[in-house]
Amino acid sequence: MLVLGIDTSCDETAAAVLSDGRCILSNVVASQVVHARFGGVVPEYASRAHMTMIVPVVEQALEQAGVAFSDLDGVAVTNRPGLVGCLLIGVSYAKALAYDLDIPIVGVDHIEGHVFAVRLARPDVRLPAVCLVASGGHTELMLVEDWGRYETLGRTRDDAAGEAFDKVGKLLGLEYPAGPAIETLARGGDPTAFDFPRAMMERGNLDFSFSGLKTAVRYQLDDIGRVPEGAELSDFLASFQQAVVDALVAKTVRAAEAASVTTIAVGGGVAANAHLAKHLTEEASRCGFETIVPPGKLCTDNGAVIAAVGDSLFSRGVRDGLDLSARASR
Ligand code: KG4
Ligand code: ZN
């Protein structure tokens, strides 16, 4: 089955063609640069950019896959959660396409898409597994009992992990999204140079909180009295990054222990962070767990993971009608 996957939930216009649920024939992502100087996504600009990009991005995805519109067997589109104005562009386009080609359409949960990065990376993964989804909008620990069957074990009470990276980047004058830049600048820095809090670490707690960390960063910057540079900036960001990574790793391993699974997996943009991958893999292996970290391109927003969820839904007979709508929440 050839499925076109579309994601326009935030600031990336993404389309991919997936064959038989696992073979990625193309995976095109157009990142919007318009938000860089605002320190976060401006919803109205994002919707307008999706409108301009959706047609060329889908055309490119088909061209790279070497298939024609008439070859498609189904279209999967993120319809929740996300910025409604942005989601509507993808959903409207997908509905028009499904109607025109007379093929089935299915709406996909963006967070489930992040989980399916794991299945694309490792089709033979043994379930149940605990999956950490850490992105710009969500930070959640999920028990993946089966594909399509999940239980939430913990989630952030305030900011998402990616949001913490982006907000700290903004405080330091870095462009949005700041996660990748912080990872690069932190390289070689001393992660113990600055003392940042790890919140909600008491036993049994599987939730996260990152807003206190962001405030601690602001206070430390006030104390320093200027934006750090050079080695001091590396130390500062390495210390901040370590605080996020420590919380994510500790809770994820704790969740895997509580759920008695043998496999830990990650998805979402923050999972593209190599420092997180290294620490999680080391700690998980020390505690006897296997870790799956999908390639960065499957962790950040993309159409392939949406197509993968769509393929799985189609194979279970799930379809939506042309009344499919977009939702801000799950
Ligand atoms: O999953 P994603 O592409 O979009 C959302 O669903 O939000 O995640 C984007 C988030 C942004 O907050 C970005 O700063 C963060 O993931 N991110 C990273 C890295 N790459 C992306 N954070 C830390 N290190 C990275 N290498
Ligand atoms: Zn995402």
Short mmCIF file of C-alpha atoms and ligand atoms in Angstrom, two decimals:
data_model
loop_
_atom_site.label_atom_id
_atom_site.label_comp_id
_atom_site.label_asym_id
_atom_site.label_seq_id
_atom_site.Cartn_x
_atom_site.Cartn_y
_atom_site.Cartn_z
CA MET A 1 0.00 0.00 0.00
CA LEU A 2 1.32 3.45 -0.98
CA VAL A 3 0.41 6.11 1.59
CA LEU A 4 1.00 9.85 1.38
CA GLY A 5 1.61 11.35 4.85
CA ILE A 6 1.13 15.06 5.48
CA ASP A 7 1.97 17.12 8.57
CA THR A 8 1.32 20.86 8.92
CA SER A 9 0.73 20.93 12.68
CA CYS A 10 3.31 23.59 13.55
CA ASP A 11 6.10 25.26 11.62
CA GLU A 12 7.13 22.49 9.24
CA THR A 13 5.33 21.68 6.00
CA ALA A 14 5.99 17.97 5.59
CA ALA A 15 4.98 15.28 3.11
CA ALA A 16 6.24 11.74 2.57
CA VAL A 17 5.42 8.64 0.56
CA LEU A 18 5.56 5.35 2.43
CA SER A 19 5.33 1.90 0.88
CA ASP A 20 3.92 -1.06 2.82
CA GLY A 21 4.11 0.75 6.15
CA ARG A 22 7.89 0.65 6.45
CA CYS A 23 9.70 1.65 3.26
CA ILE A 24 10.22 5.44 3.08
CA LEU A 25 10.26 6.41 -0.60
CA SER A 26 10.51 10.14 0.17
CA ASN A 27 10.34 12.42 3.22
CA VAL A 28 10.26 16.14 2.38
CA VAL A 29 10.29 18.76 5.14
CA ALA A 30 10.16 22.50 4.51
CA SER A 31 11.06 24.35 7.71
CA GLN A 32 9.70 27.87 8.06
CA VAL A 33 12.41 30.42 8.74
CA VAL A 34 9.96 33.29 9.26
CA HIS A 35 9.73 32.57 13.02
CA ALA A 36 13.48 32.64 13.76
CA ARG A 37 13.66 36.22 15.02
CA PHE A 38 10.47 35.98 17.12
CA GLY A 39 11.82 33.29 19.45
CA GLY A 40 8.75 31.11 18.82
CA VAL A 41 6.15 30.21 16.20
CA VAL A 42 3.82 33.02 15.09
CA PRO A 43 0.63 31.07 14.25
CA GLU A 44 -0.66 33.40 11.52
CA TYR A 45 2.68 33.43 9.69
CA ALA A 46 2.87 29.65 10.04
CA SER A 47 -0.57 29.12 8.43
CA ARG A 48 0.30 31.41 5.54
CA ALA A 49 3.61 29.63 4.95
CA HIS A 50 1.84 26.24 4.92
CA MET A 51 -0.55 27.59 2.29
CA THR A 52 2.37 28.57 0.06
CA MET A 53 4.34 25.37 0.65
CA ILE A 54 1.83 22.53 0.76
CA VAL A 55 1.50 22.04 -3.01
CA PRO A 56 5.24 22.16 -3.88
CA VAL A 57 6.17 20.00 -0.88
CA VAL A 58 3.67 17.26 -1.80
CA GLU A 59 4.73 17.44 -5.46
CA GLN A 60 8.36 17.09 -4.42
CA ALA A 61 7.53 14.12 -2.19
CA LEU A 62 5.86 12.34 -5.11
CA GLU A 63 8.65 13.22 -7.50
CA GLN A 64 11.37 11.98 -5.13
CA ALA A 65 9.40 8.78 -4.54
CA GLY A 66 9.03 8.32 -8.30
CA VAL A 67 5.27 7.86 -8.08
CA ALA A 68 2.26 9.62 -9.58
CA PHE A 69 -0.81 10.87 -7.73
CA SER A 70 -2.77 8.05 -9.35
CA ASP A 71 -0.44 5.48 -7.69
CA LEU A 72 -1.47 6.55 -4.15
CA ASP A 73 -3.71 4.18 -2.18
CA GLY A 74 -4.45 6.47 0.77
CA VAL A 75 -3.67 9.79 2.42
CA ALA A 76 -2.88 10.27 6.10
CA VAL A 77 -2.86 13.75 7.59
CA THR A 78 -2.14 15.14 11.04
CA ASN A 79 -5.42 16.59 12.29
CA ARG A 80 -4.57 16.91 16.01
CA PRO A 81 -3.04 18.34 18.19
CA GLY A 82 -1.47 21.52 16.88
CA LEU A 83 -2.16 25.06 15.73
CA VAL A 84 -5.64 24.84 14.24
CA GLY A 85 -4.98 27.32 11.43
CA CYS A 86 -1.92 25.28 10.44
CA LEU A 87 -3.60 21.87 10.74
CA LEU A 88 -6.48 23.09 8.58
CA ILE A 89 -4.17 23.66 5.61
CA GLY A 90 -2.97 20.05 5.63
CA VAL A 91 -6.42 18.63 6.38
CA SER A 92 -8.13 20.68 3.64
CA TYR A 93 -5.47 19.73 1.11
CA ALA A 94 -5.65 16.04 2.06
CA LYS A 95 -9.45 16.01 1.83
CA ALA A 96 -9.40 17.61 -1.63
CA LEU A 97 -6.82 15.07 -2.76
CA ALA A 98 -8.72 12.09 -1.33
CA TYR A 99 -11.90 13.30 -2.99
CA ASP A 100 -10.23 13.91 -6.33
CA LEU A 101 -8.36 10.58 -6.38
CA ASP A 102 -11.20 8.68 -4.72
CA ILE A 103 -8.85 7.15 -2.12
CA PRO A 104 -9.34 6.77 1.66
CA ILE A 105 -8.24 9.46 4.11
CA VAL A 106 -7.41 9.14 7.80
CA GLY A 107 -6.67 11.78 10.45
CA VAL A 108 -3.57 11.13 12.56
CA ASP A 109 -2.60 12.15 16.10
CA HIS A 110 0.72 14.00 15.82
CA ILE A 111 2.01 12.48 19.07
CA GLU A 112 1.30 8.97 17.81
CA GLY A 113 3.34 9.99 14.77
CA HIS A 114 6.33 10.65 17.02
CA VAL A 115 5.90 7.18 18.55
CA PHE A 116 5.84 5.58 15.09
CA ALA A 117 9.36 6.90 14.40
CA VAL A 118 10.35 3.96 16.58
CA ARG A 119 8.49 1.47 14.40
CA LEU A 120 10.03 2.90 11.23
CA ALA A 121 13.50 2.75 12.77
CA ARG A 122 13.00 -0.75 14.18
CA PRO A 123 10.06 -2.60 12.61
CA ASP A 124 10.88 -5.66 14.73
CA VAL A 125 10.72 -3.79 18.08
CA ARG A 126 9.27 -5.95 20.82
CA LEU A 127 6.26 -4.43 22.61
CA PRO A 128 5.33 -3.37 25.21
CA ALA A 129 7.88 -0.56 25.42
CA VAL A 130 8.09 2.76 27.20
CA CYS A 131 8.40 5.68 24.79
CA LEU A 132 9.46 9.19 25.77
CA VAL A 133 7.97 11.76 23.38
CA ALA A 134 9.79 15.06 23.87
CA SER A 135 9.01 17.84 21.41
CA GLY A 136 8.37 21.57 21.34
CA GLY A 137 4.74 21.17 22.39
CA HIS A 138 4.70 17.89 24.35
CA THR A 139 6.72 15.91 26.83
CA GLU A 140 5.10 12.65 27.69
CA LEU A 141 6.00 9.14 28.83
CA MET A 142 3.87 6.55 27.08
CA LEU A 143 3.49 2.85 27.60
CA VAL A 144 3.18 1.42 24.09
CA GLU A 145 1.23 -1.77 24.70
CA ASP A 146 0.67 -2.30 21.01
CA TRP A 147 0.59 -0.03 17.94
CA GLY A 148 -2.51 2.06 18.54
CA ARG A 149 -2.77 1.12 22.25
CA TYR A 150 -1.11 3.52 24.64
CA GLU A 151 -1.21 4.52 28.27
CA THR A 152 0.16 7.83 29.49
CA LEU A 153 2.53 7.23 32.42
CA GLY A 154 3.64 10.81 32.96
CA ARG A 155 3.75 14.21 31.30
CA THR A 156 4.99 17.71 31.81
CA ARG A 157 3.03 19.88 34.21
CA ASP A 158 4.13 23.09 32.44
CA ASP A 159 6.66 23.65 29.64
CA ALA A 160 7.64 20.94 27.17
CA ALA A 161 11.33 19.99 27.04
CA GLY A 162 11.75 21.52 23.57
CA GLU A 163 9.97 24.65 24.77
CA ALA A 164 12.57 24.92 27.57
CA PHE A 165 15.37 24.78 24.97
CA ASP A 166 13.61 27.39 22.82
CA LYS A 167 12.84 29.76 25.72
CA VAL A 168 16.37 29.55 27.13
CA GLY A 169 17.68 30.16 23.61
CA LYS A 170 15.53 33.26 23.39
CA LEU A 171 16.96 34.55 26.71
CA LEU A 172 20.41 34.14 25.17
CA GLY A 173 19.48 35.81 21.89
CA LEU A 174 19.51 32.57 19.85
CA GLU A 175 17.12 32.09 16.94
CA TYR A 176 14.07 29.82 17.15
CA PRO A 177 14.15 26.80 17.29
CA ALA A 178 17.12 26.94 19.66
CA GLY A 179 17.46 23.22 20.50
CA PRO A 180 19.99 22.30 17.79
CA ALA A 181 22.04 25.49 18.38
CA ILE A 182 22.16 24.85 22.14
CA GLU A 183 23.33 21.29 21.54
CA THR A 184 26.13 22.57 19.30
CA LEU A 185 27.18 25.43 21.61
CA ALA A 186 27.11 23.14 24.67
CA ARG A 187 29.58 20.71 23.07
CA GLY A 188 32.80 20.64 25.10
CA GLY A 189 31.23 22.68 27.91
CA ASP A 190 31.36 21.64 31.57
CA PRO A 191 27.87 20.35 32.54
CA THR A 192 28.64 20.91 36.24
CA ALA A 193 29.80 24.53 35.90
CA PHE A 194 26.38 26.01 36.75
CA ASP A 195 23.90 24.63 39.23
CA PHE A 196 20.44 24.21 37.70
CA PRO A 197 17.45 22.47 39.32
CA ARG A 198 16.01 19.07 38.39
CA ALA A 199 12.33 19.28 39.34
CA MET A 200 9.92 16.64 40.68
CA MET A 201 12.62 14.03 41.21
CA GLU A 202 10.95 12.38 44.23
CA ARG A 203 10.35 8.64 44.06
CA GLY A 204 7.38 7.42 42.06
CA ASN A 205 6.82 10.72 40.26
CA LEU A 206 6.77 10.28 36.48
CA ASP A 207 5.78 13.85 35.60
CA PHE A 208 8.10 16.61 34.43
CA SER A 209 8.38 20.32 35.12
CA PHE A 210 10.69 22.63 33.19
CA SER A 211 9.35 26.10 33.99
CA GLY A 212 11.44 26.37 37.19
CA LEU A 213 14.56 25.52 35.21
CA LYS A 214 13.81 28.31 32.74
CA THR A 215 13.37 30.76 35.65
CA ALA A 216 16.63 29.56 37.24
CA VAL A 217 18.39 30.25 33.93
CA ARG A 218 17.00 33.80 33.93
CA TYR A 219 18.18 34.42 37.52
CA GLN A 220 21.65 33.08 36.75
CA LEU A 221 21.84 35.38 33.71
CA ASP A 222 20.79 38.32 35.92
CA ASP A 223 23.58 37.39 38.36
CA ILE A 224 26.17 37.22 35.58
CA GLY A 225 24.87 40.58 34.32
CA ARG A 226 25.50 39.89 30.62
CA VAL A 227 25.02 37.19 28.02
CA PRO A 228 27.92 34.74 28.47
CA GLU A 229 30.26 34.15 25.55
CA GLY A 230 32.84 31.60 24.43
CA ALA A 231 33.76 28.93 26.98
CA GLU A 232 31.45 30.43 29.59
CA LEU A 233 28.49 30.15 27.20
CA SER A 234 29.43 26.52 26.48
CA ASP A 235 29.56 25.77 30.22
CA PHE A 236 26.26 27.58 30.80
CA LEU A 237 24.44 25.71 28.04
CA ALA A 238 26.05 22.37 28.87
CA SER A 239 24.79 22.79 32.45
CA PHE A 240 21.29 23.71 31.26
CA GLN A 241 21.18 20.82 28.77
CA GLN A 242 22.39 18.40 31.44
CA ALA A 243 19.54 19.47 33.75
CA VAL A 244 16.96 18.69 31.02
CA VAL A 245 18.66 15.42 30.07
CA ASP A 246 18.96 14.25 33.70
CA ALA A 247 15.22 14.74 34.28
CA LEU A 248 14.25 13.04 31.00
CA VAL A 249 16.59 10.09 31.53
CA ALA A 250 15.72 9.51 35.19
CA LYS A 251 11.96 9.55 34.60
CA THR A 252 12.12 7.43 31.46
CA VAL A 253 14.16 4.69 33.13
CA ARG A 254 11.94 4.88 36.20
CA ALA A 255 8.82 4.51 34.00
CA ALA A 256 10.32 1.47 32.26
CA GLU A 257 11.04 -0.11 35.64
CA ALA A 258 7.51 0.62 36.89
CA ALA A 259 5.92 -0.76 33.72
CA SER A 260 8.21 -3.85 33.70
CA VAL A 261 9.15 -3.49 30.04
CA THR A 262 12.51 -4.38 28.51
CA THR A 263 12.65 -1.69 25.83
CA ILE A 264 12.92 2.10 26.04
CA ALA A 265 12.36 4.30 22.99
CA VAL A 266 12.29 8.02 22.22
CA GLY A 267 10.63 10.30 19.68
CA GLY A 268 9.97 14.00 19.13
CA GLY A 269 12.37 16.80 18.20
CA VAL A 270 14.33 16.73 21.47
CA ALA A 271 15.12 13.05 20.83
CA ALA A 272 17.35 14.31 17.99
CA ASN A 273 19.70 15.59 20.73
CA ALA A 274 22.80 13.34 20.71
CA HIS A 275 23.63 14.17 24.34
CA LEU A 276 20.21 12.90 25.43
CA ALA A 277 20.59 9.78 23.27
CA LYS A 278 24.01 9.04 24.79
CA HIS A 279 22.93 9.48 28.41
CA LEU A 280 19.66 7.62 27.96
CA THR A 281 21.33 4.71 26.21
CA GLU A 282 24.04 4.48 28.88
CA GLU A 283 21.71 4.69 31.86
CA ALA A 284 19.15 2.34 30.28
CA SER A 285 21.80 -0.23 29.48
CA ARG A 286 23.17 0.04 33.06
CA CYS A 287 19.66 -0.80 34.29
CA GLY A 288 19.23 -3.66 31.81
CA PHE A 289 17.05 -1.99 29.16
CA GLU A 290 17.46 -1.89 25.41
CA THR A 291 17.17 1.62 23.92
CA ILE A 292 15.87 2.63 20.51
CA VAL A 293 16.73 6.14 19.28
CA PRO A 294 15.40 6.73 15.76
CA PRO A 295 17.49 8.86 13.36
CA GLY A 296 17.08 12.61 13.96
CA LYS A 297 15.13 13.10 10.72
CA LEU A 298 12.43 10.75 12.00
CA CYS A 299 12.38 12.36 15.47
CA THR A 300 11.65 15.92 14.32
CA ASP A 301 8.36 16.62 12.55
CA ASN A 302 8.03 14.76 9.25
CA GLY A 303 5.46 13.14 6.99
CA ALA A 304 6.89 9.60 7.03
CA VAL A 305 5.84 8.94 10.61
CA ILE A 306 2.34 10.28 9.84
CA ALA A 307 2.12 7.97 6.82
CA ALA A 308 3.26 5.09 9.05
CA VAL A 309 0.43 5.72 11.52
CA GLY A 310 -1.97 6.07 8.57
CA ASP A 311 -0.85 2.76 7.08
CA SER A 312 -1.38 1.06 10.43
CA LEU A 313 -4.86 2.61 10.79
CA PHE A 314 -5.83 1.69 7.22
CA SER A 315 -4.70 -1.90 7.81
CA ARG A 316 -7.08 -2.03 10.80
CA GLY A 317 -9.93 -0.68 8.64
CA VAL A 318 -9.93 2.81 10.17
CA ARG A 319 -10.95 5.61 7.80
CA ASP A 320 -12.29 9.13 8.11
CA GLY A 321 -14.91 10.88 6.04
CA LEU A 322 -14.59 14.15 4.20
CA ASP A 323 -16.00 15.81 7.33
CA LEU A 324 -12.58 15.25 9.01
CA SER A 325 -11.74 18.37 11.00
CA ALA A 326 -8.72 19.82 12.78
CA ARG A 327 -8.39 19.97 16.58
CA ALA A 328 -6.00 21.96 18.76
CA SER A 329 -6.03 19.25 21.43
CA ARG A 330 -5.80 15.47 21.29
O1 KG4 B 1 8.86 17.34 17.26
P1 KG4 B 1 9.27 18.68 16.78
O2 KG4 B 1 10.01 18.76 15.46
O3 KG4 B 1 8.04 19.64 16.67
C1 KG4 B 1 7.02 19.64 17.65
O4 KG4 B 1 6.17 18.75 17.59
O5 KG4 B 1 7.14 20.51 18.53
O6 KG4 B 1 10.16 19.31 17.95
C2 KG4 B 1 10.68 20.60 17.85
C3 KG4 B 1 11.37 20.91 19.15
C4 KG4 B 1 11.86 22.34 19.26
O7 KG4 B 1 11.53 22.81 20.54
C5 KG4 B 1 13.36 22.22 19.07
O8 KG4 B 1 14.11 23.23 19.72
C6 KG4 B 1 13.62 20.86 19.67
O9 KG4 B 1 12.52 20.07 19.29
N1 KG4 B 1 14.85 20.26 19.14
C7 KG4 B 1 15.94 19.99 19.89
C8 KG4 B 1 16.92 19.47 19.02
N2 KG4 B 1 16.39 19.42 17.77
C9 KG4 B 1 15.12 19.91 17.86
N3 KG4 B 1 16.16 20.16 21.21
C10 KG4 B 1 17.38 19.81 21.68
N4 KG4 B 1 18.37 19.32 20.91
C11 KG4 B 1 18.19 19.13 19.59
N5 KG4 B 1 19.17 18.63 18.83
ZN ZN B 2 6.19 17.17 16.67
#
